[in-house]
Short mmCIF file of C-alpha atoms in Angstrom, two decimals:
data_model
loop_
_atom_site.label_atom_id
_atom_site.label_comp_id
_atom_site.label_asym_id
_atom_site.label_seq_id
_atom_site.Cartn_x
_atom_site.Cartn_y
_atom_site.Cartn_z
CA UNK U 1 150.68 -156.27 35.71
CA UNK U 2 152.08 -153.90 32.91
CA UNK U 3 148.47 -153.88 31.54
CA UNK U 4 146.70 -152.31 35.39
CA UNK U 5 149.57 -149.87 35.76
CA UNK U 6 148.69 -147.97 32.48
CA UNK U 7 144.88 -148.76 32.76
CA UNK U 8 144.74 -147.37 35.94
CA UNK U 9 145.65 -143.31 35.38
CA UNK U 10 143.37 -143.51 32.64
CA UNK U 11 140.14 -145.17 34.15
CA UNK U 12 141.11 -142.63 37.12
CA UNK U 13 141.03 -139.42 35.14
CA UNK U 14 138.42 -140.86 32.14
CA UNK U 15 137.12 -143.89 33.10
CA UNK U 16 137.01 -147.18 30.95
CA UNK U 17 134.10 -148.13 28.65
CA UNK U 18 136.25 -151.00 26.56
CA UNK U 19 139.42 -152.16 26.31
CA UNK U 20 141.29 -153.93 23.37
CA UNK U 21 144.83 -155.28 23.93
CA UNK U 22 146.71 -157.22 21.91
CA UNK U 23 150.36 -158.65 23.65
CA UNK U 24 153.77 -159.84 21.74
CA UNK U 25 154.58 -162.24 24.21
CA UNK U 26 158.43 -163.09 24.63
CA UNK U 27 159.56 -166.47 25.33
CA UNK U 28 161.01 -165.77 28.57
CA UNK U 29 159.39 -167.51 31.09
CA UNK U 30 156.63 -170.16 30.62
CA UNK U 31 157.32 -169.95 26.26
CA UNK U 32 160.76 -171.07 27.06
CA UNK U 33 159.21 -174.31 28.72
CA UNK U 34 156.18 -174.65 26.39
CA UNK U 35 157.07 -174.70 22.98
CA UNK U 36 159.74 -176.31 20.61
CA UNK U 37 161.65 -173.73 19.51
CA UNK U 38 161.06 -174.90 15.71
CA UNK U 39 157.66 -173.12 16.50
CA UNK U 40 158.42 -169.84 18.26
CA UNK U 41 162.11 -169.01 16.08
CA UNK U 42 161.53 -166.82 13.67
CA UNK U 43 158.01 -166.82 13.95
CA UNK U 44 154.43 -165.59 15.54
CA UNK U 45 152.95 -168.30 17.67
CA UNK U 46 149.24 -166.89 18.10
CA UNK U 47 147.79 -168.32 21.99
CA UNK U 48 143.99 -168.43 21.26
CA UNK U 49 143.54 -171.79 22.21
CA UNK U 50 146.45 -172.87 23.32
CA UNK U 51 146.96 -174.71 26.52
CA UNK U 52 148.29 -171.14 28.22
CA UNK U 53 144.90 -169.97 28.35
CA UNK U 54 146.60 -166.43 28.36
CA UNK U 55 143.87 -164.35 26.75
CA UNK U 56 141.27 -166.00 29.50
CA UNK U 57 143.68 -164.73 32.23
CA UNK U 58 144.14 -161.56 31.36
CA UNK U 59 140.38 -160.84 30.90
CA UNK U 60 139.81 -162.24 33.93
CA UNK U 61 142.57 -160.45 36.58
CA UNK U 62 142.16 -157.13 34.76
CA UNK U 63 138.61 -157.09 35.99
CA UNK U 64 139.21 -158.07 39.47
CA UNK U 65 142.46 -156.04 40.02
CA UNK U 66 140.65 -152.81 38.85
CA UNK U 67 137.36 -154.02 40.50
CA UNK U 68 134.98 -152.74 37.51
CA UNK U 69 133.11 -154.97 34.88
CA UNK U 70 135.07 -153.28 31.51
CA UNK U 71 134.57 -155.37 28.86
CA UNK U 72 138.04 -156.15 27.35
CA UNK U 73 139.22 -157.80 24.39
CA UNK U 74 142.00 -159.78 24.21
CA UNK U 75 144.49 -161.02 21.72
CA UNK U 76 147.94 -162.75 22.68
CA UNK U 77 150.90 -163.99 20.48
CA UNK U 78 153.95 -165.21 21.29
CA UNK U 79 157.07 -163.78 19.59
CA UNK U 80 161.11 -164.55 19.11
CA UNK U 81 161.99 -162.13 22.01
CA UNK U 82 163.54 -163.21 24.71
CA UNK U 83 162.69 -160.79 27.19
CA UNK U 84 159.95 -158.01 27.72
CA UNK U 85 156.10 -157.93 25.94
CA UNK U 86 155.34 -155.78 23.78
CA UNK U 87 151.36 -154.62 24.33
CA UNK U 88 148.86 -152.58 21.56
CA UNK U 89 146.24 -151.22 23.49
CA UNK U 90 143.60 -149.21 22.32
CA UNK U 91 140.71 -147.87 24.92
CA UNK U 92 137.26 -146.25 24.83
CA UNK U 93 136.96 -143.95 27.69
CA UNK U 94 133.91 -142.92 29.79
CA UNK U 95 134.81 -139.31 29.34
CA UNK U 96 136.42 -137.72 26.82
CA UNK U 97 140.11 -137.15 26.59
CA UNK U 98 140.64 -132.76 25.46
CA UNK U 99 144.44 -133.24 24.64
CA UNK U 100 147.63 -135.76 24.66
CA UNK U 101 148.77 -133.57 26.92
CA UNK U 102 145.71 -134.50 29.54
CA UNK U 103 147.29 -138.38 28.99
CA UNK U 104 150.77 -137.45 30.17
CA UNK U 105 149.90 -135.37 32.81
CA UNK U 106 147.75 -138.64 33.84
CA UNK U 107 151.42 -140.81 33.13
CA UNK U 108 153.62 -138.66 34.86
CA UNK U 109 151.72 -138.03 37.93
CA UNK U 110 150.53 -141.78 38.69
CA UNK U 111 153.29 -143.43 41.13
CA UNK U 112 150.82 -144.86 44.14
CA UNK U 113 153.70 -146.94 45.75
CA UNK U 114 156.51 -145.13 45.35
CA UNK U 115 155.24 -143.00 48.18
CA UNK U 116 154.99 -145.52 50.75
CA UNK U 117 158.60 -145.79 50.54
CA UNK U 118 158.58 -149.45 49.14
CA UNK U 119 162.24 -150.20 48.23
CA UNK U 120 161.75 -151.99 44.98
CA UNK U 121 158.74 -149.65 43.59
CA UNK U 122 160.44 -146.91 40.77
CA UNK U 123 159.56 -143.26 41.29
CA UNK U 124 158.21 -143.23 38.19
CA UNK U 125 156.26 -146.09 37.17
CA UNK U 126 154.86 -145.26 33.79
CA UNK U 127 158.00 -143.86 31.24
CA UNK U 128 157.05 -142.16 28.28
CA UNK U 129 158.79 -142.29 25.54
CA UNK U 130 158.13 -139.76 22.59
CA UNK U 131 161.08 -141.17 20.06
CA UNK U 132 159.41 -142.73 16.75
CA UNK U 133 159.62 -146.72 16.71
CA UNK U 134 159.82 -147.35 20.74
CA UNK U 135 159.09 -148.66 22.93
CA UNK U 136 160.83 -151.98 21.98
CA UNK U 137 161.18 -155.09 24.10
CA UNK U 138 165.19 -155.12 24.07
CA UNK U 139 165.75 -151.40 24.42
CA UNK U 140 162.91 -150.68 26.71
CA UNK U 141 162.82 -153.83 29.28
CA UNK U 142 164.80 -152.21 31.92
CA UNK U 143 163.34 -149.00 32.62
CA UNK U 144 162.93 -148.46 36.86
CA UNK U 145 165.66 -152.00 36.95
CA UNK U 146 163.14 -153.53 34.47
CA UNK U 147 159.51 -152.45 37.37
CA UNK U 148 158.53 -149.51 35.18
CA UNK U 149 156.40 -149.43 32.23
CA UNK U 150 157.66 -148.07 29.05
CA UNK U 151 154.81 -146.29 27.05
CA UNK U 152 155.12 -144.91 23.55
CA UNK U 153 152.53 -143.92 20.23
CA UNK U 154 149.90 -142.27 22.37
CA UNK U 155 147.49 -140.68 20.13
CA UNK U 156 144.28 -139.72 20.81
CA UNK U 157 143.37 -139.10 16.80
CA UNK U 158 142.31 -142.54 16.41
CA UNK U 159 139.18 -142.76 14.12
CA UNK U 160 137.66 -146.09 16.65
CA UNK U 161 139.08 -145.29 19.84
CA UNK U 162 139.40 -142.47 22.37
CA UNK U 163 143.46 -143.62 23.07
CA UNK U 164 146.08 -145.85 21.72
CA UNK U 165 149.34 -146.68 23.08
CA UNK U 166 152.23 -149.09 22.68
CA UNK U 167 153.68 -150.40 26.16
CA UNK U 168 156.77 -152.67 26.74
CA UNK U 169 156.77 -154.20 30.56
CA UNK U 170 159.31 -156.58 31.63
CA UNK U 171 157.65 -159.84 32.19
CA UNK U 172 159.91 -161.58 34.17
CA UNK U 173 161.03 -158.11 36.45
CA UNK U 174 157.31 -156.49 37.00
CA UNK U 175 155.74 -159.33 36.07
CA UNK U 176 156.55 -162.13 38.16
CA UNK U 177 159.37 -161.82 41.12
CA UNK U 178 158.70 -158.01 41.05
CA UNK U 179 155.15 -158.06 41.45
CA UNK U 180 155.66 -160.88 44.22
CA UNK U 181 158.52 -158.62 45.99
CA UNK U 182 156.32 -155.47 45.88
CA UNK U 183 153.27 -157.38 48.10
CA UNK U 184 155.85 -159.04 50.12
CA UNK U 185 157.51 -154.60 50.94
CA UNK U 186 153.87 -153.29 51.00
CA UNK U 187 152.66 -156.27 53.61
CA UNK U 188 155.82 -155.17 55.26
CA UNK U 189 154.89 -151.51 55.49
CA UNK U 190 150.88 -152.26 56.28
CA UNK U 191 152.35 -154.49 59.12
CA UNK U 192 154.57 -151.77 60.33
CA UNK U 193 152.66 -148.72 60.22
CA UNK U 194 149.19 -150.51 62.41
#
């Protein structure tokens, strides 16, 4: 989910020719269950392969959520966090990006739900953050009560890509009972404003 909320401002205002992502899974949630902790502590537990079929996934619900054919390339590790993945994502866009400044403006104004007055959705969905070194899963988990994204490194200088960013979403928050608790407010409001 962390992934379509910052892909979607940007294939909006640029489009998407590829996508490259590559996630620092924490343990929280199915890594908890999955592997012996002799495997994940201290270490990098790298997915391709694995029975989580993670990488597959995300390919795959990326395309249909955002309903275009983007080819996107995908890498997934799992780390010894506890809570909160941390995402590299680098993008070639359809059209070309003039400043950083075009990228925030695309951040800052992108809050579709919040609008609709759905309870749980933040006002701001997308937080930059501009300080050197973040975002970081245990600093930058909780942003919005842990349903906003926390976006740092933009740079459009890149010498492959058009734009590369770090994110930090909160995989159990956004990811899981939030994203179920946002369709269950905006069935609500569909059902309530027919």
């Amino acid at each position: 989910s962390g992934l379509v909320i910052v892909l979607t401002p940007i294939l909006e205002r640029f489009g998407l020719s590829s996508v490259s992502v590559t996630t620092y899974q924490s343990l929280s949630g199915r890594g908890d269950a999955l592997y012996d902790r002799s495997l994940v502590v201290n270490n990098v537990y790298p997915l391709h392969g694995s029975e989580e079929r993670t990488e597959e996934y995300i390919r795959a619900e990326v395309k249909k959520v955002l309903g275009i054919p983007v080819p996107i390339s995908v890498a997934c590790y799992r780390v010894d966090t506890q809570e909160g993945h941390l995402v590299d994502l680098r993008i070639k866009t359809a059209r070309p990006i003039g400043s950083r400044g075009d990228v925030l403006r695309a951040f800052a104004e992108f809050s579709p739900l919040h609008a609709l007055g759905l309870r749980s959705a933040p006002t701001f969905p997308i937080v930059v953050l501009d300080e050197i070194g973040r975002p970081r899963p245990q600093q930058d988990a909780w942003h919005g009560n842990g349903m906003a994204v926390a976006v740092g490194n933009i740079a459009i200088d890149d010498e492959v890509d058009d734009l590369r960013l770090t994110y930090v979403v909160n995989n159990l928050v956004r990811g899981a009972a939030g994203g179920a608790l946002l369709n269950a407010e905006l069935w609500q409001h569909r059902r309530v404003t027919r």
